[in-house]
Every structure is written in C-alpha cells, then in structure tokens.
mmCIF file of N, CA and C in Angstrom:
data_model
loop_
_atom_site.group_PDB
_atom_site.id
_atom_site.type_symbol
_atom_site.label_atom_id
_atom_site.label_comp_id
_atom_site.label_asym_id
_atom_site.label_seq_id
_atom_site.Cartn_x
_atom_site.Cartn_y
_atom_site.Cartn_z
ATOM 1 N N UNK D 1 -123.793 -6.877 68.830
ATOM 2 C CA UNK D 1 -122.548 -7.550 69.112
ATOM 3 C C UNK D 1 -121.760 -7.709 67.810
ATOM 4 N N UNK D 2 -121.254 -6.695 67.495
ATOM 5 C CA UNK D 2 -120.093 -6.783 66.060
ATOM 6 C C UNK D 2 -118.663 -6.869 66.327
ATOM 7 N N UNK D 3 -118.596 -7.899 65.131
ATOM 8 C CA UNK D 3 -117.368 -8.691 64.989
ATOM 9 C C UNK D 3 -116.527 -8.549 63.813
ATOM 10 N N UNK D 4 -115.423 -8.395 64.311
ATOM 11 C CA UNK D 4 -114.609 -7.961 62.939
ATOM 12 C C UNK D 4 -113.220 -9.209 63.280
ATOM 13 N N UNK D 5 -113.834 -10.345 62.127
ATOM 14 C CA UNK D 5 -112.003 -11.322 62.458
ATOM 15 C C UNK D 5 -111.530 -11.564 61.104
ATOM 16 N N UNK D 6 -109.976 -11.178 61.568
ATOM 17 C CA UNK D 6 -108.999 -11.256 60.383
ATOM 18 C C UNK D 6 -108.266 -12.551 60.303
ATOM 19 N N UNK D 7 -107.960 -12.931 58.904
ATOM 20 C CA UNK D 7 -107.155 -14.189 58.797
ATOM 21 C C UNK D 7 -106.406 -13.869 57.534
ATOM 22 N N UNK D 8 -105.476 -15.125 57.296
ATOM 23 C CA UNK D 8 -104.734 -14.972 56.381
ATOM 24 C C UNK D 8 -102.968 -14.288 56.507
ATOM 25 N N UNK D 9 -102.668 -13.986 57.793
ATOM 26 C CA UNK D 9 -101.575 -13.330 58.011
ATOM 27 C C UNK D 9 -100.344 -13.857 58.060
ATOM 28 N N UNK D 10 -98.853 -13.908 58.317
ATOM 29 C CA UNK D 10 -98.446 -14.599 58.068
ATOM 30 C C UNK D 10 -96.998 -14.357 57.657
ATOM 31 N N UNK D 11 -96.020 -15.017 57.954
ATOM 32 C CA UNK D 11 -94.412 -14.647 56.976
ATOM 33 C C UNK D 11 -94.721 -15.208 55.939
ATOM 34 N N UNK D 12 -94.198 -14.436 54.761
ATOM 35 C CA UNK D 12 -93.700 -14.121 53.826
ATOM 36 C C UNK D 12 -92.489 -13.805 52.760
ATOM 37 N N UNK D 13 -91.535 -14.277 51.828
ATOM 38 C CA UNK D 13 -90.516 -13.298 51.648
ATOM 39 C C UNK D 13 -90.793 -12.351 50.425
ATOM 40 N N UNK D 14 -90.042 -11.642 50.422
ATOM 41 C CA UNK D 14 -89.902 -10.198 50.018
ATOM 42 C C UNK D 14 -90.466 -10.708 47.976
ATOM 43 N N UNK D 15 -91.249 -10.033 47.602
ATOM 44 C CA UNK D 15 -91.792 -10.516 46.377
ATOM 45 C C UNK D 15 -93.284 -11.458 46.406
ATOM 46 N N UNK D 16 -93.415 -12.342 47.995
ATOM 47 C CA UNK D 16 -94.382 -12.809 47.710
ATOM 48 C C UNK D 16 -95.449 -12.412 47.769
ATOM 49 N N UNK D 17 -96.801 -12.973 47.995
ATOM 50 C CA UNK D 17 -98.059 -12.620 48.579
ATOM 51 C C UNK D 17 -98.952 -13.606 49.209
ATOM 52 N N UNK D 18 -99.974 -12.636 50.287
ATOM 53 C CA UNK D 18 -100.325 -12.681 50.892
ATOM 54 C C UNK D 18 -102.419 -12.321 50.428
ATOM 55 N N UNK D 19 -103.342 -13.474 50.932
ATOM 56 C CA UNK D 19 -104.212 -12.764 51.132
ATOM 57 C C UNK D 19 -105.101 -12.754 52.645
ATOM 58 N N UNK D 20 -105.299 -11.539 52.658
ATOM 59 C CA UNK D 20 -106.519 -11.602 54.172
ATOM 60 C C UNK D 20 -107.732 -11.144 53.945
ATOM 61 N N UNK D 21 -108.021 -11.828 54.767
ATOM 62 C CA UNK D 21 -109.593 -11.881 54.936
ATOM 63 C C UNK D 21 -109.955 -11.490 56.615
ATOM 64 N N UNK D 22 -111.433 -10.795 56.152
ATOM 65 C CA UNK D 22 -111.880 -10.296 57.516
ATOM 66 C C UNK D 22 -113.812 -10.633 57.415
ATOM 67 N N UNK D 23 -114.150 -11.385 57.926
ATOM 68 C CA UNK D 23 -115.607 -12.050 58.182
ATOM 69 C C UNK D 23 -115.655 -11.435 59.186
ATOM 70 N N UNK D 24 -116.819 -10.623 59.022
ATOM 71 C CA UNK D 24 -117.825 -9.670 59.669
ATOM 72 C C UNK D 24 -119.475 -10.582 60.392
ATOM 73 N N UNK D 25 -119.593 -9.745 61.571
ATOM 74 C CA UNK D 25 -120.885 -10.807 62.095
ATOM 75 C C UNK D 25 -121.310 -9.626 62.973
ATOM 76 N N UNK D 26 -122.600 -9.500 63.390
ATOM 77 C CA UNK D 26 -123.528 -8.739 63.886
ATOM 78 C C UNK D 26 -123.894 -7.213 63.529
ATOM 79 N N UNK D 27 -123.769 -7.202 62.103
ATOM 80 C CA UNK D 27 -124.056 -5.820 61.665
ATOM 81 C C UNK D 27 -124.890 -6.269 59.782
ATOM 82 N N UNK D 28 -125.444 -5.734 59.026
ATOM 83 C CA UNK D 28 -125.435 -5.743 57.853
ATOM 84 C C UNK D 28 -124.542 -5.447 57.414
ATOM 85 N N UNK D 29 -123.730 -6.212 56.549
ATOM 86 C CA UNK D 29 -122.925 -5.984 56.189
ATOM 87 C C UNK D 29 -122.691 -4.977 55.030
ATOM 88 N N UNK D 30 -124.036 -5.356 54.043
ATOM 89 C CA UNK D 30 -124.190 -4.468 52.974
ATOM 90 C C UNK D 30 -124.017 -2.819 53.469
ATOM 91 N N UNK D 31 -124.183 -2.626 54.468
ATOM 92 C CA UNK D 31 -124.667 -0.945 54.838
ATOM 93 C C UNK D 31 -123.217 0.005 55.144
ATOM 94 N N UNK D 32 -122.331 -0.960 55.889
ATOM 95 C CA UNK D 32 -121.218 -0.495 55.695
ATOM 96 C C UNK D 32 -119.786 -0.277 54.457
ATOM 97 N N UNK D 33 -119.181 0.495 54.516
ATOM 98 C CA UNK D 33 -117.825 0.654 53.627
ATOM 99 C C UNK D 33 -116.692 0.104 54.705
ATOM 100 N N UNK D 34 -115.719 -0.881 53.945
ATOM 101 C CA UNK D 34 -114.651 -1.539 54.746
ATOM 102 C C UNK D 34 -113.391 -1.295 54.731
ATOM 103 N N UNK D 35 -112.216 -1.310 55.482
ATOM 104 C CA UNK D 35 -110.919 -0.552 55.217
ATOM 105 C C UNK D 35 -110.372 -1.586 56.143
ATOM 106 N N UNK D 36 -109.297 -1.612 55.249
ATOM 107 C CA UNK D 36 -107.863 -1.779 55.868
ATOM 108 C C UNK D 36 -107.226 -0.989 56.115
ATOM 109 N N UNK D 37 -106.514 -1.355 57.217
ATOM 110 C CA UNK D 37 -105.212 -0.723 58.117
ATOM 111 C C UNK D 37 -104.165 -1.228 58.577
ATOM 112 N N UNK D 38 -103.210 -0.772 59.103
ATOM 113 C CA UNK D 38 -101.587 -1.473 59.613
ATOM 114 C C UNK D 38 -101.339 -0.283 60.291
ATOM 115 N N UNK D 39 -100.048 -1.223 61.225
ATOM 116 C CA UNK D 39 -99.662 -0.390 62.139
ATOM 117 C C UNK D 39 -98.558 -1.039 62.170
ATOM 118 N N UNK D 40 -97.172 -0.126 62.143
ATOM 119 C CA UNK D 40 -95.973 -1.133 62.399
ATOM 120 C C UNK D 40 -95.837 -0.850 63.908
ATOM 121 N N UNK D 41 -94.650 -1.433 64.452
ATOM 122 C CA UNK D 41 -94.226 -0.899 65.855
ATOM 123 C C UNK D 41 -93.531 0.920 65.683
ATOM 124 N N UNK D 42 -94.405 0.989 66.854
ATOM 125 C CA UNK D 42 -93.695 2.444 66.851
ATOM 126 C C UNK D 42 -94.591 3.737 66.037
ATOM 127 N N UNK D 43 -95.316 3.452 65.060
ATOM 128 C CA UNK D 43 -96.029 3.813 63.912
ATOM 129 C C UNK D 43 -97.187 4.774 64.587
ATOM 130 N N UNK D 44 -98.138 5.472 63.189
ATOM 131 C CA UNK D 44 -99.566 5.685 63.544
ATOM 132 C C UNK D 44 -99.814 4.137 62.603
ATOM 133 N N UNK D 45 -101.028 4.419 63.359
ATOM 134 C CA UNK D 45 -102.282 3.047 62.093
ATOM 135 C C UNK D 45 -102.321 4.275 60.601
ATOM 136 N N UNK D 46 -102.040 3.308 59.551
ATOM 137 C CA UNK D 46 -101.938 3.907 58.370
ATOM 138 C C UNK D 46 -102.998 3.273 57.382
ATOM 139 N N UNK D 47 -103.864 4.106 56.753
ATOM 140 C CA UNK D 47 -104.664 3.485 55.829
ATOM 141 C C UNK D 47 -103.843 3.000 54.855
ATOM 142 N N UNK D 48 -104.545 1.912 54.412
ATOM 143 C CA UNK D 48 -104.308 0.931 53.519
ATOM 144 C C UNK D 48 -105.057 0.883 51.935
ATOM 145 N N UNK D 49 -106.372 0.403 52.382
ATOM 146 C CA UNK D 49 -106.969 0.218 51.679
ATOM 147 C C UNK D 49 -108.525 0.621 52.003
ATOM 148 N N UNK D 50 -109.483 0.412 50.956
ATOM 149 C CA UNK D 50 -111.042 0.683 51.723
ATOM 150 C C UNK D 50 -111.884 0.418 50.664
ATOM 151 N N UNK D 51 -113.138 0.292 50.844
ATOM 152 C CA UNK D 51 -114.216 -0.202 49.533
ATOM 153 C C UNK D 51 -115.682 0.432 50.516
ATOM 154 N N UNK D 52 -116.130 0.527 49.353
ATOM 155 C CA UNK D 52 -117.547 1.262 49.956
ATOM 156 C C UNK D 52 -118.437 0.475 49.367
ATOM 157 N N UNK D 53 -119.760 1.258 50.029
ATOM 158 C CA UNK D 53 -121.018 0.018 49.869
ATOM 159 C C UNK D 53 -121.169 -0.344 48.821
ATOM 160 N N UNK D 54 -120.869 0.656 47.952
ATOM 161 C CA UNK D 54 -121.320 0.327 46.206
ATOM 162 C C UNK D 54 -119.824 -0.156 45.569
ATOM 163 N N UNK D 55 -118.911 -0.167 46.422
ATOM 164 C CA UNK D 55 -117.888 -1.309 45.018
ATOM 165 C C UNK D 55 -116.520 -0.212 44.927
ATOM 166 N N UNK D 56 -116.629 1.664 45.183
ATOM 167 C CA UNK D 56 -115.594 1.994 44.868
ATOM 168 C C UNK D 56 -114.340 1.623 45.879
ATOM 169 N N UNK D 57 -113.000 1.938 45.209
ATOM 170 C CA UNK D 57 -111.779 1.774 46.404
ATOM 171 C C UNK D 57 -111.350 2.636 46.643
ATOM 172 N N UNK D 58 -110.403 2.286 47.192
ATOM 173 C CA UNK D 58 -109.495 3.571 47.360
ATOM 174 C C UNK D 58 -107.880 2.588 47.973
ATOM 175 N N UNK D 59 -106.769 3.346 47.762
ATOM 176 C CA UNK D 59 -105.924 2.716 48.302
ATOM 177 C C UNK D 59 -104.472 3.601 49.308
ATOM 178 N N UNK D 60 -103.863 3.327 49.749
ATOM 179 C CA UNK D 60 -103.294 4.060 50.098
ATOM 180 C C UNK D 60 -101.742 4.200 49.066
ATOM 181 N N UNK D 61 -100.737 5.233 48.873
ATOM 182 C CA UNK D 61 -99.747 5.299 47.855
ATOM 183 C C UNK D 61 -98.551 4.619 47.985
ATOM 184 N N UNK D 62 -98.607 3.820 49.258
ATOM 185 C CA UNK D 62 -97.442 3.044 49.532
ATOM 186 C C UNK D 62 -97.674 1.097 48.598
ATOM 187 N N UNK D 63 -98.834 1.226 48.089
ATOM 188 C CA UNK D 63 -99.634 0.069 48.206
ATOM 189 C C UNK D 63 -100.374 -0.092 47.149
ATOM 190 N N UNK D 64 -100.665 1.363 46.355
ATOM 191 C CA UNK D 64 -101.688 1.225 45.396
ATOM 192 C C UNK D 64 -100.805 0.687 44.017
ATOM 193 N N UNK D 65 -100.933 -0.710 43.558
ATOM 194 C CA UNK D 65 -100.871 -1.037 42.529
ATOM 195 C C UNK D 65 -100.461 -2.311 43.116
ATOM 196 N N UNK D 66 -99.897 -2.765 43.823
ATOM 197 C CA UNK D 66 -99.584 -3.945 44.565
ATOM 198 C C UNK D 66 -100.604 -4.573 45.495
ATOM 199 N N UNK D 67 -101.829 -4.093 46.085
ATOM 200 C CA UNK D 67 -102.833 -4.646 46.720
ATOM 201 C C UNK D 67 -104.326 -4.605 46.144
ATOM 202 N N UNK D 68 -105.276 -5.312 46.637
ATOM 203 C CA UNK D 68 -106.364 -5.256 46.536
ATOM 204 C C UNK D 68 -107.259 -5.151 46.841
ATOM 205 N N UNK D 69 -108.253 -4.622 47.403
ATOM 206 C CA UNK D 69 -109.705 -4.762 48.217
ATOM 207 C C UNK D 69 -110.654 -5.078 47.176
ATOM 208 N N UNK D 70 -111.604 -6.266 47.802
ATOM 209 C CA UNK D 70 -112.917 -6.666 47.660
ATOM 210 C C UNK D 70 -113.714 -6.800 48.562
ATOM 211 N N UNK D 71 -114.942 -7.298 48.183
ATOM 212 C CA UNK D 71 -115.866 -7.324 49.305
ATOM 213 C C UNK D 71 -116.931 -8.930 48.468
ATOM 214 N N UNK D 72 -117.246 -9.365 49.420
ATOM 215 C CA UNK D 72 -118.320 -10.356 49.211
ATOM 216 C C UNK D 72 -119.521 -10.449 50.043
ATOM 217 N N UNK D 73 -120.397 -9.908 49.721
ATOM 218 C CA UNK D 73 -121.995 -9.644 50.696
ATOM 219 C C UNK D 73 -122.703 -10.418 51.305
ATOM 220 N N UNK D 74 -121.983 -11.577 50.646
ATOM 221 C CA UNK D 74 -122.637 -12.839 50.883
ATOM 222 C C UNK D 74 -122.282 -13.712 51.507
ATOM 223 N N UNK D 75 -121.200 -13.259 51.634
ATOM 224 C CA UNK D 75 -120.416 -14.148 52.076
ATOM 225 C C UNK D 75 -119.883 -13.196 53.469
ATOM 226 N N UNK D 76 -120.459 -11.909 53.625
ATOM 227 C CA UNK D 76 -119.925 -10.792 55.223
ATOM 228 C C UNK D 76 -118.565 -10.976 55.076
ATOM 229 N N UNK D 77 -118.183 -10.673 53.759
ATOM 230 C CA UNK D 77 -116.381 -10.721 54.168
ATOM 231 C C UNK D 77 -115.648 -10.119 52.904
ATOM 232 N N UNK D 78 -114.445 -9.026 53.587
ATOM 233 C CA UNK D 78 -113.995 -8.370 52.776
ATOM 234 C C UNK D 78 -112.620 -8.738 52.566
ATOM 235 N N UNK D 79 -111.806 -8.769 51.761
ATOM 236 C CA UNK D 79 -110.184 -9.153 51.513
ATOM 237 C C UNK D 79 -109.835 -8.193 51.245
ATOM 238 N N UNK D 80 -108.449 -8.765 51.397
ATOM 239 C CA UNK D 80 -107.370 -7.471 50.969
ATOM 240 C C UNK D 80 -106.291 -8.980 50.139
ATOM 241 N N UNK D 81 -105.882 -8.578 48.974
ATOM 242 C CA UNK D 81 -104.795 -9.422 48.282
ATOM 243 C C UNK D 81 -103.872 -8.797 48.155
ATOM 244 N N UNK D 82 -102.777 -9.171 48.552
ATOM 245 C CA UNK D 82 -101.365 -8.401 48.549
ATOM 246 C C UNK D 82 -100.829 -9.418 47.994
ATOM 247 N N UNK D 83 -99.798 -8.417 46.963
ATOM 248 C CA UNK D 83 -98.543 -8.972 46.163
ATOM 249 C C UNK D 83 -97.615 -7.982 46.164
ATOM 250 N N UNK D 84 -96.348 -8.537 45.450
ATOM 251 C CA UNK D 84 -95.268 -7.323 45.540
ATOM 252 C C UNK D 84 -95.146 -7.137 46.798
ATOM 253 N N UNK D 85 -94.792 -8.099 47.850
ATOM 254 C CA UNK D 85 -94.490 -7.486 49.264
ATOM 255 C C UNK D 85 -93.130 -7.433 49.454
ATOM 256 N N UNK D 86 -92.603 -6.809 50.492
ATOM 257 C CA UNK D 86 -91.579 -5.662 50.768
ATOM 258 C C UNK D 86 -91.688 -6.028 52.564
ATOM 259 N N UNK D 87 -90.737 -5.996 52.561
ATOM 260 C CA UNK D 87 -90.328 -5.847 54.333
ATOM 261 C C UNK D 87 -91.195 -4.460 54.899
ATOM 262 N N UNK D 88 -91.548 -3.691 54.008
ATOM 263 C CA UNK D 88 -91.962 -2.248 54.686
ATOM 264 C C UNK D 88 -93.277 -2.578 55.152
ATOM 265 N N UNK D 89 -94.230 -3.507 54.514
ATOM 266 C CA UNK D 89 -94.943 -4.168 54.630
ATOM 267 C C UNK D 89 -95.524 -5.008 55.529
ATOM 268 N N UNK D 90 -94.268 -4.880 56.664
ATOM 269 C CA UNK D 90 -94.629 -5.523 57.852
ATOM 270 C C UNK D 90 -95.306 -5.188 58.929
ATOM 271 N N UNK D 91 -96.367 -5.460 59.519
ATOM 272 C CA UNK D 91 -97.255 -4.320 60.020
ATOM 273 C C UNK D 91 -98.079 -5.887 60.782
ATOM 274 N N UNK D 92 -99.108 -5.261 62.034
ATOM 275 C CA UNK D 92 -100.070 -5.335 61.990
ATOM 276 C C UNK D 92 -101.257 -4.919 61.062
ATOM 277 N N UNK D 93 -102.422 -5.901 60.713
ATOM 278 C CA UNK D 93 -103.021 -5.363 59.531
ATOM 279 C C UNK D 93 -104.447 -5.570 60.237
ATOM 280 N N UNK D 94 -105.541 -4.160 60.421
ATOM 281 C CA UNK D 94 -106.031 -4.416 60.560
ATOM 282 C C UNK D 94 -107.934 -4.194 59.889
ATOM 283 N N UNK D 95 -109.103 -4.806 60.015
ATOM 284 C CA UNK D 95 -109.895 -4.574 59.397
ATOM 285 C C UNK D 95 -110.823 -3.349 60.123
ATOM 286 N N UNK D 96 -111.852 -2.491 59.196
ATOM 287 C CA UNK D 96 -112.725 -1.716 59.961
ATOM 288 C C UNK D 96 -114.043 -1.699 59.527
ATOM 289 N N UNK D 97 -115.015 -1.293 59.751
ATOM 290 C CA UNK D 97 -116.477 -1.129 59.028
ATOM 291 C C UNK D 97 -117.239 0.402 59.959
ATOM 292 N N UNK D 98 -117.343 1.318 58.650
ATOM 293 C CA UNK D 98 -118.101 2.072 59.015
ATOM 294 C C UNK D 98 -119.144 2.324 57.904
ATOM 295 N N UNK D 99 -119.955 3.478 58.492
ATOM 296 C CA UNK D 99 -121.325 3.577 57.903
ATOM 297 C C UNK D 99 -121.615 4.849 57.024
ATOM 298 N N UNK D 100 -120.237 5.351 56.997
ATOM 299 C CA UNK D 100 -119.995 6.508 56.037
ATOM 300 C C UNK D 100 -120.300 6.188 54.644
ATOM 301 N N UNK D 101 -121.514 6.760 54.038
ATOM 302 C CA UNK D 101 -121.723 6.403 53.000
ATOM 303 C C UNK D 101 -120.687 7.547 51.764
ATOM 304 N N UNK D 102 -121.119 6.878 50.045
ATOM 305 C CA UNK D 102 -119.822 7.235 49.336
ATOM 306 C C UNK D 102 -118.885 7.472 48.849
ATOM 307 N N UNK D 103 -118.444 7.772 49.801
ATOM 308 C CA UNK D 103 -116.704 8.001 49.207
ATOM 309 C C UNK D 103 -116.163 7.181 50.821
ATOM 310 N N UNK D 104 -114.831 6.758 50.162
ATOM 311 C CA UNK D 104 -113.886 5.311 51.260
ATOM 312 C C UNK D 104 -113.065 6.802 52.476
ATOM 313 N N UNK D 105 -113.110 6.511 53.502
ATOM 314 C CA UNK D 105 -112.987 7.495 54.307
ATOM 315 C C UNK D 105 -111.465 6.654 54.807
ATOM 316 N N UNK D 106 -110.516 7.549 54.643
ATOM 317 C CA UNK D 106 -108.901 6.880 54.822
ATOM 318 C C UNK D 106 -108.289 7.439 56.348
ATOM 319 N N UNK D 107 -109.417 7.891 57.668
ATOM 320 C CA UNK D 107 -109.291 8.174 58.309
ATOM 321 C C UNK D 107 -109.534 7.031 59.410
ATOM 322 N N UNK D 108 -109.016 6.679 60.775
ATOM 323 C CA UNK D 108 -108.959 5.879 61.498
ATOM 324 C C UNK D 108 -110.251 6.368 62.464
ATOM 325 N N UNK D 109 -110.373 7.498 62.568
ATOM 326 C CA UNK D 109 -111.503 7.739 63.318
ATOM 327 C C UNK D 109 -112.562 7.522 62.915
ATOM 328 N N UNK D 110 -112.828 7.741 61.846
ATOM 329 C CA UNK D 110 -114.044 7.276 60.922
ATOM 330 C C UNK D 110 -114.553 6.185 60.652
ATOM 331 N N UNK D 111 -114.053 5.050 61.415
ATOM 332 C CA UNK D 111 -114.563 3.531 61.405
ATOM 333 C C UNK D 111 -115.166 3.414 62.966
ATOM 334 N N UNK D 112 -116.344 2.725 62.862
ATOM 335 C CA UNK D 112 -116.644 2.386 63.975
ATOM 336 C C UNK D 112 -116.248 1.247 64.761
ATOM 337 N N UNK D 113 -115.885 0.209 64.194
ATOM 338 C CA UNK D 113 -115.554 -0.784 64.555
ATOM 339 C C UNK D 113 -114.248 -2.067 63.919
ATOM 340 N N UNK D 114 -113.593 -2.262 64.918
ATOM 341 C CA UNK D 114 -112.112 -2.998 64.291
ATOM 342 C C UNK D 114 -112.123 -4.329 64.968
ATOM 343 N N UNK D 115 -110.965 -5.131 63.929
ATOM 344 C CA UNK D 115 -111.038 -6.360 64.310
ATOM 345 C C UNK D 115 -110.069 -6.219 65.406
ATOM 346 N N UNK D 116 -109.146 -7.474 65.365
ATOM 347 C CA UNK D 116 -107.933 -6.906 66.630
ATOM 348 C C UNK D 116 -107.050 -7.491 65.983
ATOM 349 N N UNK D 117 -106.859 -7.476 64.485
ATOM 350 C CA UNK D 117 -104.955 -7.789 63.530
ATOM 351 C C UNK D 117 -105.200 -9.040 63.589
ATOM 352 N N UNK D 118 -104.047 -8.881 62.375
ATOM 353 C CA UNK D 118 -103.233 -10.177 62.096
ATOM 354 C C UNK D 118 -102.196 -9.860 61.576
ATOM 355 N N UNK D 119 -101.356 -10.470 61.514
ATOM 356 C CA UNK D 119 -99.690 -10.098 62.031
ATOM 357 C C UNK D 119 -99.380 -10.574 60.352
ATOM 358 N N UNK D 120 -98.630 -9.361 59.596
ATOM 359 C CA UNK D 120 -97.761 -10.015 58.342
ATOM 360 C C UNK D 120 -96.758 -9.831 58.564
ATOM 361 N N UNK D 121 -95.809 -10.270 58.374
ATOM 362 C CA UNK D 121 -94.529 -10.068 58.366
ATOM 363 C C UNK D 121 -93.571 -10.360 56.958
ATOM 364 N N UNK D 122 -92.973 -9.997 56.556
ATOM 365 C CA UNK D 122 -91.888 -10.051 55.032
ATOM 366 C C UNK D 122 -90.773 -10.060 55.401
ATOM 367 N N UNK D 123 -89.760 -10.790 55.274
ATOM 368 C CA UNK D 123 -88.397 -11.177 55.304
ATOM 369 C C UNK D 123 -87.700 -11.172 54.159
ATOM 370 N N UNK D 124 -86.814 -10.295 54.560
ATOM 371 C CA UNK D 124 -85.804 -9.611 53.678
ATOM 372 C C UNK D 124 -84.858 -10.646 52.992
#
C-alpha cells in the first residue's frame, strides 16, 4: 500500500519561493530514486526534478539553477525548494518513486508510483 503525499503548495508572487515536500509510506524508501513533476493545464507532465538512491540529481532546463531536490531517509521524504519563481511555474506539481537504479530517469513512465499534486501557483 504506497503512498506518495505532497505538501507545501501554494500562491506565491513572481520572485518568491516555495518549498514541497512529499512523505512517502509503504515502500523502502532508501531503494527508490524520486522525481518531481508538473503539469500545467493543457500541458504534458514535464520533468522537473529527480534524485537517486545514492544522492545524484538531475533537473530539468526550465528550472535548473532556481530549484532543488533532496531527500531525507529518515525521515521517507523528499523536497523540492523552489526560488526564483515565475508565473510559468504554475503547474500542478507532482511527486514519483521508482526503482530504477543510477542515473535520475526524467521520463513519466518510468516511475511507478505518484502522489496526486499540489497546486503552485505564481502571480504576476
């Protein structure tokens, strides 16, 4: 029975930040690599972000230098810290965990399991 819940979501204006969090329950957590995703209206789901079992990231180019992924093992819960936000930014955001070991897999199919969002929004 795995659980993927996101928090932290939220308006925003344009410059601020945002962090989310996603606490994981009925899986080891250690075994999986974690990713973020968004989806605006209308959109595909677009990778975001991702971290693998051992610590590397990866980010996506709309995002990379303005966000963050971590992970805490101990805590079954991975963040994402966003700064530098932007109206473009407005998305459903959501978390994933798969079991792809090595390298952060920036594909949507490649996660086994998602939370169900949390809503950011940025005002212009």
């Amino acid at each position: 029975q795995v659980q993927l819940l996101e928090s932290g979501g939220g308006l925003v204006q344009t410059g601020g930040s945002l962090r989310l969090s996603c606490a994981a329950s009925g899986l080891t957590f250690s075994s999986y690599a974690m990713g973020w995703f968004h989806q605006a209206p209308g959109k595909e789901r677009e990778f975001v972000a991702g971290i693998s079992r051992s610590g590397d990231t990866g980010y996506g180019a709309s995002v990379k230098g303005r966000f963050t992924i971590s992970r805490d093992n101990a805590k079954n819960t991975v963040y994402l810290q966003m700064n530098s936000l932007n109206p473009e930014d407005t998305a459903v955001y959501y978390c994933a965990a798969t079991r792809i070991p090595l390298v952060v897999p920036n594909n949507p199919h490649q996660y086994l399991y998602w939370g169900q969002g949390t809503q950011v929004t940025v005002s212009s």
